[in-house]
PDB file of C-alpha atoms in Angstrom:
ATOM      1  CA  UNK A   1      97.401-120.818  82.924  1.00 57.00           C
ATOM      2  CA  UNK A   2      96.021-117.280  83.071  1.00 59.00           C
ATOM      3  CA  UNK A   3      92.461-116.628  84.191  1.00 61.00           C
ATOM      4  CA  UNK A   4      90.591-113.393  83.493  1.00 64.00           C
ATOM      5  CA  UNK A   5      87.722-112.304  85.701  1.00 68.00           C
ATOM      6  CA  UNK A   6      85.029-109.861  84.606  1.00 69.00           C
ATOM      7  CA  UNK A   7      83.577-108.626  81.362  1.00 74.00           C
ATOM      8  CA  UNK A   8      85.485-108.230  78.143  1.00 77.00           C
ATOM      9  CA  UNK A   9      86.677-104.705  77.399  1.00 74.00           C
ATOM     10  CA  UNK A  10      84.340-103.354  74.712  1.00 79.00           C
ATOM     11  CA  UNK A  11      85.637 -99.782  74.630  1.00 80.00           C
ATOM     12  CA  UNK A  12      88.265 -97.621  76.251  1.00 74.00           C
ATOM     13  CA  UNK A  13      89.137 -93.966  76.678  1.00 70.00           C
ATOM     14  CA  UNK A  14      92.473 -92.394  75.824  1.00 73.00           C
ATOM     15  CA  UNK A  15      93.133 -88.995  77.365  1.00 66.00           C
ATOM     16  CA  UNK A  16      95.932 -86.688  76.326  1.00 65.00           C
ATOM     17  CA  UNK A  17      96.795 -83.045  76.424  1.00 64.00           C
ATOM     18  CA  UNK A  18      99.228 -80.754  74.688  1.00 67.00           C
ATOM     19  CA  UNK A  19      99.696 -79.081  78.052  1.00 66.00           C
ATOM     20  CA  UNK A  20     101.214 -80.941  80.990  1.00 72.00           C
ATOM     21  CA  UNK A  21      98.574 -82.298  83.393  1.00 66.00           C
ATOM     22  CA  UNK A  22     100.584 -80.637  86.168  1.00 73.00           C
ATOM     23  CA  UNK A  23      99.537 -77.254  84.701  1.00 72.00           C
ATOM     24  CA  UNK A  24      95.866 -77.856  85.523  1.00 73.00           C
ATOM     25  CA  UNK A  25      94.355 -76.979  88.885  1.00 78.00           C
ATOM     26  CA  UNK A  26      91.807 -79.496  90.097  1.00 81.00           C
ATOM     27  CA  UNK A  27      88.256 -78.398  90.874  1.00 85.00           C
ATOM     28  CA  UNK A  28      87.439 -78.597  94.585  1.00 89.00           C
ATOM     29  CA  UNK A  29      83.988 -78.450  96.182  1.00 90.00           C
ATOM     30  CA  UNK A  30      83.083 -78.715  99.845  1.00 92.00           C
ATOM     31  CA  UNK A  31      79.938 -80.406 101.140  1.00 92.00           C
ATOM     32  CA  UNK A  32      79.056 -79.056 104.582  1.00 91.00           C
ATOM     33  CA  UNK A  33      75.920 -80.226 106.390  1.00 90.00           C
ATOM     34  CA  UNK A  34      74.511 -77.908 109.054  1.00 89.00           C
ATOM     35  CA  UNK A  35      71.495 -77.798 111.335  1.00 86.00           C
ATOM     36  CA  UNK A  36      68.791 -75.198 110.710  1.00 82.00           C
ATOM     37  CA  UNK A  37      70.445 -73.012 113.367  1.00 84.00           C
ATOM     38  CA  UNK A  38      73.770 -73.145 111.498  1.00 83.00           C
ATOM     39  CA  UNK A  39      75.579 -75.663 113.715  1.00 85.00           C
ATOM     40  CA  UNK A  40      77.903 -77.922 111.786  1.00 86.00           C
ATOM     41  CA  UNK A  41      80.684 -80.409 112.351  1.00 84.00           C
ATOM     42  CA  UNK A  42      80.686 -82.236 115.675  1.00 85.00           C
ATOM     43  CA  UNK A  43      78.022 -79.811 117.000  1.00 86.00           C
ATOM     44  CA  UNK A  44      75.532 -81.250 114.507  1.00 85.00           C
ATOM     45  CA  UNK A  45      76.353 -84.926 115.088  1.00 84.00           C
ATOM     46  CA  UNK A  46      73.332 -86.887 116.216  1.00 85.00           C
ATOM     47  CA  UNK A  47      70.852 -84.178 115.206  1.00 87.00           C
ATOM     48  CA  UNK A  48      70.886 -84.713 111.432  1.00 90.00           C
ATOM     49  CA  UNK A  49      69.466 -87.776 109.706  1.00 89.00           C
ATOM     50  CA  UNK A  50      68.279 -88.697 106.236  1.00 91.00           C
ATOM     51  CA  UNK A  51      70.042 -88.235 102.922  1.00 94.00           C
ATOM     52  CA  UNK A  52      70.761 -85.830 100.071  1.00 94.00           C
ATOM     53  CA  UNK A  53      71.616 -86.030  96.373  1.00 95.00           C
ATOM     54  CA  UNK A  54      74.085 -84.002  94.336  1.00 94.00           C
ATOM     55  CA  UNK A  55      73.660 -82.824  90.750  1.00 93.00           C
ATOM     56  CA  UNK A  56      76.872 -82.694  88.741  1.00 90.00           C
ATOM     57  CA  UNK A  57      76.645 -80.653  85.536  1.00 90.00           C
ATOM     58  CA  UNK A  58      79.317 -80.621  82.821  1.00 85.00           C
ATOM     59  CA  UNK A  59      77.154 -79.364  79.942  1.00 85.00           C
ATOM     60  CA  UNK A  60      79.040 -76.047  79.775  1.00 82.00           C
ATOM     61  CA  UNK A  61      82.461 -77.699  79.682  1.00 74.00           C
ATOM     62  CA  UNK A  62      84.112 -78.229  76.319  1.00 70.00           C
ATOM     63  CA  UNK A  63      86.733 -80.423  78.023  1.00 69.00           C
ATOM     64  CA  UNK A  64      84.264 -82.846  79.650  1.00 67.00           C
ATOM     65  CA  UNK A  65      84.705 -86.494  78.700  1.00 68.00           C
ATOM     66  CA  UNK A  66      81.018 -87.136  79.431  1.00 75.00           C
ATOM     67  CA  UNK A  67      78.969 -83.983  79.018  1.00 79.00           C
ATOM     68  CA  UNK A  68      75.636 -83.844  80.784  1.00 85.00           C
ATOM     69  CA  UNK A  69      73.731 -83.194  83.959  1.00 91.00           C
ATOM     70  CA  UNK A  70      73.468 -86.193  86.299  1.00 92.00           C
ATOM     71  CA  UNK A  71      72.232 -86.776  89.850  1.00 95.00           C
ATOM     72  CA  UNK A  72      73.973 -88.991  92.398  1.00 95.00           C
ATOM     73  CA  UNK A  73      72.394 -91.821  94.333  1.00 96.00           C
ATOM     74  CA  UNK A  74      71.074 -90.897  97.778  1.00 96.00           C
ATOM     75  CA  UNK A  75      73.935 -89.994 100.130  1.00 96.00           C
ATOM     76  CA  UNK A  76      73.197 -90.700 103.819  1.00 95.00           C
ATOM     77  CA  UNK A  77      74.320 -87.990 106.266  1.00 93.00           C
ATOM     78  CA  UNK A  78      76.528 -90.536 108.052  1.00 93.00           C
ATOM     79  CA  UNK A  79      78.227 -91.686 104.831  1.00 95.00           C
ATOM     80  CA  UNK A  80      81.822 -92.919 105.048  1.00 95.00           C
ATOM     81  CA  UNK A  81      84.498 -91.428 102.804  1.00 96.00           C
ATOM     82  CA  UNK A  82      84.846 -94.757 100.964  1.00 96.00           C
ATOM     83  CA  UNK A  83      81.116 -94.968 100.232  1.00 96.00           C
ATOM     84  CA  UNK A  84      80.898 -91.306  99.176  1.00 97.00           C
ATOM     85  CA  UNK A  85      83.793 -91.872  96.762  1.00 96.00           C
ATOM     86  CA  UNK A  86      81.932 -94.823  95.202  1.00 96.00           C
ATOM     87  CA  UNK A  87      78.675 -92.843  94.928  1.00 96.00           C
ATOM     88  CA  UNK A  88      80.382 -89.842  93.282  1.00 94.00           C
ATOM     89  CA  UNK A  89      82.513 -91.913  90.902  1.00 93.00           C
ATOM     90  CA  UNK A  90      79.379 -93.773  89.764  1.00 93.00           C
ATOM     91  CA  UNK A  91      77.916 -90.541  88.363  1.00 91.00           C
ATOM     92  CA  UNK A  92      78.378 -90.886  84.552  1.00 88.00           C
ATOM     93  CA  UNK A  93      80.203 -87.568  84.070  1.00 85.00           C
ATOM     94  CA  UNK A  94      82.515 -87.915  87.081  1.00 87.00           C
ATOM     95  CA  UNK A  95      85.874 -89.614  86.806  1.00 85.00           C
ATOM     96  CA  UNK A  96      88.215 -89.941  89.741  1.00 90.00           C
ATOM     97  CA  UNK A  97      87.719 -87.988  92.966  1.00 92.00           C
ATOM     98  CA  UNK A  98      89.770 -87.572  96.090  1.00 95.00           C
ATOM     99  CA  UNK A  99      87.958 -87.003  99.385  1.00 96.00           C
ATOM    100  CA  UNK A 100      88.985 -85.472 102.687  1.00 95.00           C
ATOM    101  CA  UNK A 101      86.820 -84.907 105.747  1.00 95.00           C
ATOM    102  CA  UNK A 102      88.252 -82.026 107.809  1.00 93.00           C
ATOM    103  CA  UNK A 103      85.475 -82.412 110.399  1.00 92.00           C
ATOM    104  CA  UNK A 104      82.286 -84.463 110.896  1.00 92.00           C
ATOM    105  CA  UNK A 105      79.551 -83.837 108.286  1.00 93.00           C
ATOM    106  CA  UNK A 106      82.008 -82.022 105.998  1.00 94.00           C
ATOM    107  CA  UNK A 107      83.652 -83.507 102.909  1.00 95.00           C
ATOM    108  CA  UNK A 108      86.112 -81.794 100.568  1.00 95.00           C
ATOM    109  CA  UNK A 109      85.788 -83.277  97.068  1.00 94.00           C
ATOM    110  CA  UNK A 110      88.686 -82.832  94.644  1.00 91.00           C
ATOM    111  CA  UNK A 111      87.856 -83.779  91.051  1.00 87.00           C
ATOM    112  CA  UNK A 112      91.086 -85.205  89.645  1.00 85.00           C
ATOM    113  CA  UNK A 113      89.964 -85.884  86.077  1.00 80.00           C
ATOM    114  CA  UNK A 114      87.342 -83.221  85.277  1.00 73.00           C
ATOM    115  CA  UNK A 115      88.536 -79.984  83.702  1.00 66.00           C
ATOM    116  CA  UNK A 116      86.808 -76.803  82.643  1.00 66.00           C
ATOM    117  CA  UNK A 117      83.441 -75.386  83.600  1.00 70.00           C
ATOM    118  CA  UNK A 118      81.729 -77.808  85.980  1.00 77.00           C
ATOM    119  CA  UNK A 119      79.007 -77.291  88.551  1.00 85.00           C
ATOM    120  CA  UNK A 120      77.971 -79.274  91.611  1.00 86.00           C
ATOM    121  CA  UNK A 121      74.700 -78.395  93.358  1.00 88.00           C
ATOM    122  CA  UNK A 122      72.212 -79.913  95.788  1.00 89.00           C
ATOM    123  CA  UNK A 123      69.635 -81.862  93.769  1.00 90.00           C
ATOM    124  CA  UNK A 124      67.482 -83.277  96.564  1.00 87.00           C
ATOM    125  CA  UNK A 125      67.516 -82.596 100.290  1.00 89.00           C
ATOM    126  CA  UNK A 126      65.979 -85.217 102.552  1.00 89.00           C
ATOM    127  CA  UNK A 127      68.121 -84.234 105.549  1.00 89.00           C
ATOM    128  CA  UNK A 128      66.117 -83.874 108.750  1.00 88.00           C
ATOM    129  CA  UNK A 129      67.202 -81.651 111.622  1.00 87.00           C
ATOM    130  CA  UNK A 130      65.887 -83.669 114.551  1.00 85.00           C
ATOM    131  CA  UNK A 131      66.644 -80.840 116.990  1.00 78.00           C
ATOM    132  CA  UNK A 132      63.688 -78.979 115.426  1.00 77.00           C
ATOM    133  CA  UNK A 133      61.216 -81.845 115.787  1.00 67.00           C
ATOM    134  CA  UNK A 134      58.600 -81.546 118.506  1.00 55.00           C
ATOM    135  CA  UNK A 135      57.950 -84.751 120.361  1.00 54.00           C
ATOM    136  CA  UNK A 136      54.556 -85.158 121.963  1.00 50.00           C
ATOM    137  CA  UNK A 137      53.893 -87.618 124.789  1.00 52.00           C
TER     138      UNK A 137
END
């Protein structure tokens, strides 16, 4: 007996190219959070809180599978690589990404399935630099 779990497949996507996929260079962006004084990495740990959102725009790309301009869910500053991967891959015009964090509060995002003219920008910034907050007794 074979059991299937999940929804039925109602559509699918076939991708092909006349050029070897090995000929394409992946698009890489780096997300780097810094304090208002420019401190980043481990120097900024514990001083930043809140979240941010990223806008991913593929409207100028003729190769995009899903053309459009979409905003991610809120990304907390202390996001794990696994959670950031899920958030980014849930954006409608983003396929598969690979993530690397060379230091705290920095993520290198490699888009493995998007080709052509793509743009990633900050859509909403709710990051708070707590080192700039004045606390009154």
